[in-house]
XYZ file of C-alpha atoms in Angstrom:
569
model
C 0.000 0.000 0.000
C 1.313 3.464 -0.828
C 1.183 6.575 -2.969
C 3.502 8.599 -5.182
C 3.437 12.221 -6.322
C 5.489 14.510 -8.582
C 6.936 11.890 -10.994
C 8.006 14.094 -13.963
C 8.593 12.934 -17.547
C 10.371 14.891 -20.265
C 11.826 17.545 -17.987
C 13.851 19.967 -20.146
C 15.711 23.162 -19.391
C 17.102 25.949 -21.529
C 20.810 26.451 -22.168
C 20.972 28.885 -19.251
C 19.596 26.211 -16.898
C 16.190 27.802 -16.450
C 13.057 25.709 -17.159
C 11.270 26.164 -20.472
C 8.070 28.160 -20.687
C 4.714 26.422 -20.951
C 2.772 23.972 -18.815
C 5.942 22.049 -18.006
C 6.644 18.319 -18.237
C 4.045 15.674 -17.582
C 3.779 14.973 -13.856
C 2.139 11.724 -12.693
C 0.873 10.527 -9.373
C -0.106 7.009 -8.209
C -1.988 5.202 -5.443
C -1.964 1.436 -4.790
C -3.186 -1.184 -2.354
C -2.031 -4.635 -3.581
C -1.644 -8.037 -1.952
C 0.434 -10.641 -3.810
C 0.236 -13.869 -1.738
C -1.567 -17.042 -2.765
C -3.520 -14.857 -5.180
C -3.301 -11.333 -6.569
C -5.731 -8.913 -4.928
C -5.975 -5.155 -4.820
C -6.006 -1.972 -6.875
C -3.566 0.400 -8.587
C -4.350 3.860 -9.947
C -2.025 6.102 -12.010
C -3.147 9.644 -12.872
C -1.978 12.986 -14.306
C -1.240 15.687 -11.762
C -0.011 18.449 -14.081
C 1.921 19.260 -17.244
C 1.890 17.897 -20.761
C 3.757 15.540 -23.096
C 6.117 17.133 -25.609
C 7.114 15.454 -28.908
C 10.406 16.290 -30.603
C 10.441 17.190 -34.306
C 11.139 20.119 -36.630
C 9.037 22.122 -34.146
C 8.526 20.814 -30.621
C 4.865 19.938 -30.271
C 2.737 19.442 -27.186
C -0.192 17.031 -27.173
C -2.342 19.286 -25.011
C -2.913 16.449 -22.509
C -5.566 17.515 -20.021
C -6.575 14.210 -18.354
C -4.960 10.806 -17.905
C -6.035 8.009 -15.604
C -5.389 4.225 -15.557
C -6.847 1.654 -13.158
C -5.679 -1.899 -12.488
C -7.949 -4.131 -10.419
C -6.947 -7.662 -9.276
C -9.523 -10.163 -7.971
C -8.522 -13.821 -7.449
C -5.688 -13.507 -10.029
C -8.048 -11.989 -12.617
C -6.664 -8.635 -13.801
C -8.764 -5.829 -15.265
C -7.088 -2.762 -16.784
C -8.929 0.381 -17.921
C -7.530 3.553 -19.459
C -8.902 7.049 -20.128
C -6.952 9.983 -21.622
C -8.082 13.290 -23.129
C -6.373 16.342 -24.602
C -6.894 19.263 -26.982
C -4.421 17.918 -29.579
C -4.335 14.320 -28.383
C -8.066 13.700 -28.655
C -9.520 10.888 -26.570
C -8.275 7.366 -25.822
C -10.260 4.829 -23.875
C -9.775 1.101 -23.447
C -10.170 -1.980 -21.286
C -8.313 -5.308 -21.061
C -8.736 -8.444 -18.927
C -6.145 -11.181 -18.371
C -5.170 -13.912 -15.919
C -2.118 -13.655 -13.633
C -0.174 -16.561 -12.121
C 2.997 -17.266 -10.170
C 5.955 -18.096 -12.397
C 7.829 -21.387 -11.681
C 10.992 -19.441 -10.904
C 9.114 -17.074 -8.613
C 7.407 -13.754 -9.119
C 4.261 -13.039 -11.075
C 3.407 -13.129 -14.790
C 0.477 -13.253 -17.205
C -0.649 -16.840 -17.603
C 0.611 -17.867 -21.106
C -2.563 -19.816 -21.837
C -4.911 -17.480 -20.032
C -7.610 -15.743 -22.018
C -7.057 -12.162 -23.227
C -9.999 -9.946 -23.977
C -10.003 -6.224 -24.587
C -10.752 -3.242 -26.780
C -9.579 0.330 -27.302
C -10.904 3.436 -29.062
C -8.847 6.413 -30.235
C -10.502 9.579 -31.539
C -8.421 12.497 -32.788
C -10.467 15.493 -33.940
C -7.352 17.090 -35.432
C -4.017 15.803 -36.762
C -2.558 19.284 -37.298
C 0.221 18.487 -34.797
C 1.631 15.757 -37.100
C 2.793 18.295 -39.694
C 4.844 20.152 -37.105
C 6.923 17.027 -36.491
C 8.122 16.849 -40.113
C 11.459 18.163 -41.349
C 9.831 20.000 -44.254
C 7.241 22.759 -43.949
C 4.144 20.552 -44.017
C 0.606 21.371 -42.922
C -1.764 18.537 -42.012
C -5.399 18.547 -41.016
C -8.334 16.170 -40.643
C -9.595 13.722 -38.057
C -8.891 10.074 -37.252
C -10.991 7.445 -35.531
C -9.482 4.042 -34.659
C -10.964 0.989 -32.942
C -8.967 -2.069 -31.788
C -9.872 -5.398 -30.213
C -7.666 -7.971 -28.468
C -8.222 -11.692 -27.964
C -6.347 -14.980 -27.812
C -3.757 -15.675 -25.114
C -0.479 -13.988 -24.057
C 1.364 -16.832 -25.848
C -0.707 -16.380 -29.006
C -2.330 -12.941 -29.013
C -4.681 -11.746 -31.733
C -5.282 -8.082 -32.466
C -7.629 -6.638 -35.061
C -8.450 -3.049 -35.824
C -9.953 -0.469 -38.096
C -8.685 3.068 -38.786
C -10.863 5.707 -40.443
C -9.984 9.235 -41.490
C -12.091 12.101 -42.825
C -11.427 15.615 -44.182
C -7.727 14.784 -44.459
C -5.400 17.344 -45.999
C -1.650 17.436 -46.618
C 0.114 20.555 -47.893
C 3.793 21.034 -48.742
C 3.673 24.789 -48.447
C 6.932 25.703 -50.192
C 6.357 23.381 -53.160
C 2.702 24.281 -53.595
C 1.453 20.690 -53.161
C -2.003 20.622 -51.595
C -4.093 17.450 -51.207
C -7.461 17.890 -49.528
C -10.824 16.198 -49.025
C -9.106 12.970 -48.010
C -10.750 9.773 -46.786
C -8.968 6.805 -45.189
C -10.097 3.279 -44.395
C -7.525 0.707 -43.207
C -8.006 -2.634 -41.451
C -5.545 -5.071 -39.908
C -5.511 -8.495 -38.310
C -2.856 -10.961 -37.189
C -1.516 -11.501 -40.735
C -1.872 -8.348 -42.782
C -2.700 -4.678 -42.993
C -5.175 -3.746 -45.717
C -5.436 -0.227 -47.093
C -9.000 -0.496 -48.314
C -9.261 3.127 -49.408
C -7.179 6.274 -49.420
C -8.735 8.982 -51.571
C -8.243 12.709 -52.009
C -10.620 14.978 -53.920
C -8.601 18.140 -54.480
C -9.957 21.276 -56.181
C -7.603 23.682 -57.896
C -7.038 26.754 -55.698
C -4.527 28.820 -57.676
C -4.335 30.101 -61.258
C -0.902 30.147 -62.914
C 0.663 33.446 -63.881
C 0.436 32.426 -67.555
C -2.856 32.344 -69.485
C -1.902 29.663 -72.010
C -2.723 26.485 -70.002
C -6.436 25.485 -70.324
C -7.190 26.014 -66.644
C -10.993 26.173 -66.847
C -11.357 22.981 -68.894
C -9.152 20.925 -66.570
C -10.330 22.285 -63.208
C -14.103 22.459 -63.709
C -14.335 19.465 -61.370
C -11.866 18.551 -58.584
C -8.968 16.223 -59.299
C -8.709 12.850 -57.594
C -6.080 10.543 -56.109
C -6.938 6.980 -55.053
C -4.746 4.283 -53.471
C -5.315 0.800 -52.101
C -3.356 -2.356 -51.287
C -2.148 -4.599 -48.488
C 1.025 -5.672 -46.709
C 1.854 -8.914 -44.877
C 2.932 -8.154 -41.332
C 5.419 -11.011 -40.956
C 7.488 -10.489 -44.142
C 6.588 -6.919 -45.090
C 5.692 -8.112 -48.598
C 3.138 -5.674 -49.925
C 1.558 -4.330 -53.078
C -0.178 -0.975 -53.393
C -1.756 0.617 -56.464
C -2.581 4.270 -57.020
C -4.296 6.364 -59.654
C -4.434 10.137 -60.189
C -6.902 11.924 -62.461
C -6.351 15.624 -63.209
C -4.715 16.034 -59.809
C -3.529 19.601 -59.081
C -0.122 18.496 -57.853
C 1.542 21.931 -57.729
C -0.459 25.042 -56.911
C 1.673 28.174 -57.074
C 1.429 31.054 -59.524
C 4.947 30.226 -60.772
C 4.774 26.415 -60.443
C 1.453 24.950 -61.475
C 0.868 21.354 -62.612
C -2.148 19.145 -63.300
C -1.132 15.469 -63.364
C -2.763 12.155 -64.299
C -1.374 8.630 -64.149
C -1.302 5.311 -62.389
C 1.232 2.959 -60.873
C 2.055 0.429 -58.195
C 4.478 0.000 -55.331
C 5.882 -3.323 -54.105
C 7.607 -3.558 -50.754
C 9.336 -5.606 -48.119
C 10.482 -4.337 -44.734
C 13.779 -3.212 -46.360
C 12.917 -2.434 -50.016
C 10.437 -0.378 -51.999
C 9.993 -0.618 -55.789
C 7.893 1.946 -57.694
C 6.535 1.641 -61.212
C 4.325 4.354 -62.682
C 3.128 6.068 -65.842
C 2.408 9.799 -65.522
C 1.055 12.424 -67.922
C 1.144 16.195 -67.485
C -2.339 17.423 -68.459
C -1.204 21.028 -68.193
C 1.422 23.033 -66.373
C 3.397 26.227 -66.089
C 6.897 26.398 -64.604
C 8.644 29.708 -64.097
C 12.227 29.881 -62.839
C 14.405 32.856 -61.949
C 16.650 34.352 -64.603
C 19.665 33.268 -62.569
C 19.950 30.153 -60.379
C 19.666 30.563 -56.630
C 23.002 30.638 -54.773
C 24.067 27.339 -53.265
C 27.006 25.801 -51.447
C 29.381 23.494 -53.276
C 29.491 19.807 -52.403
C 32.814 20.071 -50.546
C 31.489 22.557 -47.950
C 31.090 21.022 -44.476
C 28.900 22.826 -41.942
C 30.102 22.222 -38.392
C 27.459 21.173 -35.906
C 25.006 19.855 -38.495
C 23.946 16.286 -37.860
C 24.890 13.861 -40.648
C 22.183 12.106 -42.614
C 20.564 9.127 -40.943
C 20.913 5.459 -41.814
C 20.331 3.880 -45.173
C 16.614 3.240 -44.607
C 14.652 1.623 -47.426
C 16.439 0.481 -50.574
C 14.446 2.399 -53.189
C 14.138 1.485 -56.863
C 11.906 3.115 -59.463
C 10.883 2.891 -63.107
C 8.799 5.929 -64.069
C 7.460 7.026 -67.439
C 6.653 10.742 -67.737
C 4.821 12.211 -70.735
C 4.751 16.012 -70.990
C 1.467 16.277 -72.900
C 0.337 19.250 -74.997
C -0.012 22.056 -72.451
C 3.201 22.264 -70.418
C 4.818 25.710 -70.625
C 8.232 26.845 -69.399
C 9.568 30.314 -68.664
C 13.133 30.097 -67.387
C 16.562 31.653 -68.008
C 15.276 33.724 -70.948
C 13.378 30.810 -72.543
C 9.608 31.004 -73.032
C 8.204 27.932 -74.792
C 5.955 24.889 -74.681
C 7.547 21.534 -73.882
C 6.661 18.180 -75.414
C 8.210 14.721 -75.310
C 8.614 11.785 -72.997
C 11.140 10.614 -70.398
C 11.767 7.316 -68.674
C 13.361 7.676 -65.248
C 15.148 4.774 -63.554
C 16.580 4.467 -60.067
C 18.361 1.406 -58.698
C 20.170 0.743 -55.436
C 23.740 1.993 -55.612
C 23.157 3.898 -58.861
C 22.168 7.529 -59.459
C 18.917 8.522 -61.097
C 19.124 8.148 -64.883
C 16.851 9.170 -67.744
C 16.271 8.232 -71.377
C 14.117 10.147 -73.840
C 13.803 13.545 -75.459
C 12.211 16.826 -74.454
C 11.424 19.148 -77.374
C 10.279 22.748 -77.593
C 7.214 23.681 -79.628
C 7.755 27.252 -80.794
C 8.592 29.889 -78.260
C 11.367 32.423 -77.896
C 14.732 32.934 -76.256
C 15.836 36.333 -75.036
C 19.499 36.814 -75.909
C 21.667 39.798 -76.848
C 18.774 42.074 -75.905
C 16.439 40.517 -78.519
C 13.666 37.956 -78.595
C 14.942 35.114 -80.763
C 12.518 32.546 -82.197
C 13.360 28.970 -81.236
C 13.621 27.061 -84.504
C 14.782 23.807 -82.950
C 14.981 22.830 -79.316
C 15.897 19.265 -78.390
C 17.199 18.019 -75.033
C 18.282 14.391 -75.271
C 18.678 12.237 -72.154
C 20.804 9.095 -72.330
C 22.121 8.656 -68.811
C 22.645 11.134 -65.988
C 19.619 13.359 -65.460
C 21.740 16.483 -64.891
C 23.805 16.224 -68.108
C 21.562 15.851 -71.194
C 22.660 16.581 -74.738
C 21.638 19.908 -76.309
C 20.522 20.679 -79.860
C 19.063 24.180 -79.885
C 18.816 26.827 -82.625
C 17.257 30.278 -82.022
C 17.097 32.966 -84.745
C 15.981 36.561 -85.115
C 13.371 36.143 -87.825
C 11.943 38.341 -90.594
C 15.231 39.982 -91.672
C 17.289 39.701 -94.853
C 19.830 37.778 -92.806
C 18.245 35.626 -90.081
C 20.941 35.266 -87.447
C 20.985 33.680 -84.035
C 22.531 31.084 -81.739
C 23.132 27.339 -81.998
C 23.783 25.460 -78.748
C 25.196 21.928 -78.836
C 27.217 19.658 -76.581
C 25.896 18.864 -73.101
C 24.680 20.866 -70.140
C 28.040 20.484 -68.387
C 30.038 21.305 -71.534
C 27.837 23.367 -73.852
C 29.075 24.563 -77.253
C 27.626 27.893 -78.353
C 28.134 29.455 -81.771
C 26.550 32.112 -83.978
C 24.606 30.995 -87.062
C 22.806 32.774 -89.915
C 20.889 32.198 -93.155
C 22.480 33.099 -95.511
C 25.907 32.537 -93.901
C 27.851 35.711 -93.040
C 30.901 36.367 -90.805
C 30.393 36.217 -87.032
C 30.652 40.003 -86.439
C 27.966 40.571 -89.059
C 25.795 37.815 -87.560
C 25.985 39.582 -84.252
C 25.044 42.894 -85.902
C 21.935 41.319 -87.400
C 21.031 39.840 -84.004
C 21.621 42.975 -81.955
C 20.825 45.793 -84.407
C 18.569 44.037 -86.902
C 20.659 45.221 -89.857
C 24.061 44.891 -91.476
C 27.010 46.863 -90.073
C 27.140 50.420 -91.366
C 29.640 51.578 -93.920
C 32.881 52.860 -92.561
C 32.497 50.779 -89.397
C 34.911 48.076 -90.435
C 37.215 48.924 -87.552
C 34.339 48.507 -85.143
C 33.358 45.064 -86.399
C 36.298 43.383 -84.683
C 35.229 44.963 -81.402
C 31.566 44.022 -81.788
C 31.943 40.482 -80.426
C 33.900 41.302 -77.237
C 31.774 44.397 -76.696
C 28.617 42.306 -76.942
C 30.010 39.838 -74.416
C 30.892 42.639 -72.012
C 27.747 44.733 -72.404
C 25.039 42.380 -73.594
C 25.984 39.104 -71.906
C 25.985 37.971 -68.326
C 23.209 37.540 -65.778
C 20.318 39.913 -66.340
C 21.275 40.618 -69.972
C 23.984 43.220 -69.384
C 23.865 47.000 -69.286
C 22.031 47.747 -72.532
C 19.320 45.176 -71.928
C 18.741 46.395 -68.388
C 18.497 49.976 -69.683
C 16.194 49.098 -72.569
C 13.959 47.044 -70.276
C 13.698 49.841 -67.742
C 12.676 52.253 -70.561
C 10.335 49.743 -72.177
C 12.283 49.456 -75.479
C 13.427 46.411 -77.428
C 16.413 48.255 -78.955
C 18.704 50.880 -77.487
C 21.873 51.480 -79.501
C 24.380 54.010 -80.760
C 25.980 53.191 -84.091
C 27.701 54.526 -87.165
C 25.412 55.371 -90.095
C 22.789 57.790 -91.255
C 19.355 58.635 -89.925
C 16.891 56.339 -91.660
C 19.264 53.384 -91.856
C 18.725 52.511 -95.542
C 18.921 55.387 -98.017
C 16.438 55.584 -100.881
C 19.341 56.403 -103.192
C 20.587 53.533 -105.297
C 22.841 51.296 -103.232
C 24.354 47.852 -103.482
C 26.062 45.644 -100.944
C 27.741 42.258 -100.972
C 26.550 40.328 -97.909
C 29.417 39.603 -95.593
C 31.893 41.992 -97.233
C 31.353 44.902 -94.886
C 31.553 47.376 -97.805
C 28.808 49.504 -99.392
C 28.803 51.387 -102.665
C 26.759 54.553 -102.217
C 26.458 57.814 -104.085
C 26.021 59.815 -100.866
C 28.399 60.722 -98.088
C 26.099 61.557 -95.164
C 27.145 59.629 -92.029
C 27.718 59.990 -88.313
C 26.664 58.635 -84.970
C 22.980 57.745 -84.663
C 20.986 57.003 -81.481
C 18.258 54.406 -82.096
C 15.324 53.539 -79.844
C 13.070 50.745 -81.062
C 9.965 48.857 -79.963
C 8.656 45.715 -81.648
C 4.852 45.947 -81.797
C 4.494 42.424 -83.190
C 6.634 39.824 -84.950
C 6.252 41.769 -88.240
C 5.850 45.418 -87.129
C 8.696 47.488 -85.691
C 8.545 51.136 -84.570
C 11.781 53.091 -84.091
C 13.073 56.599 -83.407
C 16.448 57.723 -84.732
C 18.337 60.855 -83.758
C 21.612 62.036 -85.249
C 24.172 62.877 -82.563
C 26.135 65.065 -84.968
C 23.254 67.056 -86.448
C 19.576 67.957 -86.206
C 18.225 65.036 -88.201
C 15.568 62.921 -86.490
C 13.157 60.350 -87.762
C 10.258 58.155 -86.686
C 10.109 54.952 -88.732
C 7.471 52.216 -88.892
C 8.643 49.015 -90.591
C 6.238 46.284 -91.686
C 7.927 43.061 -92.827
C 5.638 41.698 -95.545
C 7.908 38.695 -96.124
C 11.502 37.691 -95.589
C 12.626 39.830 -98.598
C 9.892 42.492 -98.899
C 9.324 45.237 -96.345
C 7.224 48.401 -96.193
C 8.771 51.436 -94.433
C 6.916 54.624 -93.467
C 9.016 57.593 -92.260
C 8.213 60.898 -90.648
C 10.455 63.726 -89.466
C 13.497 64.993 -91.378
C 12.462 62.685 -94.206
C 8.784 61.967 -94.970
C 8.106 59.028 -97.261
C 6.636 55.573 -97.707
C 8.998 53.053 -99.315
C 8.861 49.439 -100.380
C 12.140 47.491 -100.194
C 13.063 44.236 -101.828
C 16.262 42.722 -100.441
C 18.306 40.223 -102.413
C 21.232 38.685 -100.515
C 23.877 36.610 -102.225
C 27.541 35.706 -101.872
């Protein structure tokens, strides 16, 4: 017979030795009056006096325990145990169990191995929000759980069965934009296996992407769904689970938005997990920053950071991913639609690999201060996921000489060169890309400086000085060059493409400031001002075809001209 008070669990102090704030650790008390002689007789009671239980995780979480009490009653070796616990986060737990006690041959007391066990328990949790706070990532969870268990058999051969139900379940990875809601759960277990009878989410789309091209209304008129079911054997861990997604809004951010469909299965043991799936992107929009986020190199070691845990499950995967017809990308100056298919494989001891091709369908690439049309964009995967082969061509279209960039090689070792149709020297290619015209007469000495100047002023993160200035002013072209106001004189001229020389019956020249704005792919509006005189001009150019253009001028020279350009070598 006796009593106990003030038994504390989970007592923690701060670094300065003072106790932490809050209700404090869980403090238990107990009272007992037991007689263990020829038979077990008496009572034992354990109860909460004060405090709460605290769980360790990314954020320390309290269960909000408000009441806990357990009774053990012994009558003629028959034991009866009852339990009752309640809390704001914990919910409610109640249960009862009966068993038979006996004296062990070596002395002391034990549960009779062949004595009958009989019991049940009920757990009700109105909220599982506290589970998300235990995760390493920023995860929000919500919903309610209701579980019922029963116990039978003997201590030597116990049998437990149970049923777990969940409603209004939701899981959100806040940073990634993943949000699954409207979840339902039904799982049952017995001595041999655990059966996931139903796990279903009905998730409406909550966010519209920043881009208007994906068919949002057609795909999100009704909520997307995710269903899973399967079973696992409790002795070996051998299990098989299947899942299916239909128009599931997997990512929901204005800059990362994805609707996904597909199906697959997972096979497991207690030490391995193998995934096989076939996914299709119904629609999506991915927007990345113009420059990658800063990161530490692999050889940097941060003192005090705990190393990664043990090996865990041996994971293998074979995934097929189809990009569909409505997946758009805006990243690093590229704005395009992506098509194609990839097969991703992961095996124990080997890095993730990929085979397949991703292709661009139209789109543009902003380079050298201009919007270049993507003529060909192929990314070929035949091994490491982070080092695909590149085959990309982007041109400035609608000019007598269509010049641009060709990118080959691999991501780790790209090969970039200037290209044009018809072929011209590299300095002239760059002039057609940047200025939209051939180099001016008398600027032969400047042509050799055009390439390094473009690298210094037009290249680099953010597009360089001229692109930043033109963007801030709202122009597509901002340049100072050698020539005459109006660019192309209406006097008879001839020029051999690529020669850098012009035969002209006039002598007017000088430095010209040009500001230009492209109104569409075929219409260009520009303002030109002579820096050495009073000449100024507003010019509207309409490109009727690759060789024919219509030019209207106003200012120092008022006229409407039609030009036919014939380029040859």
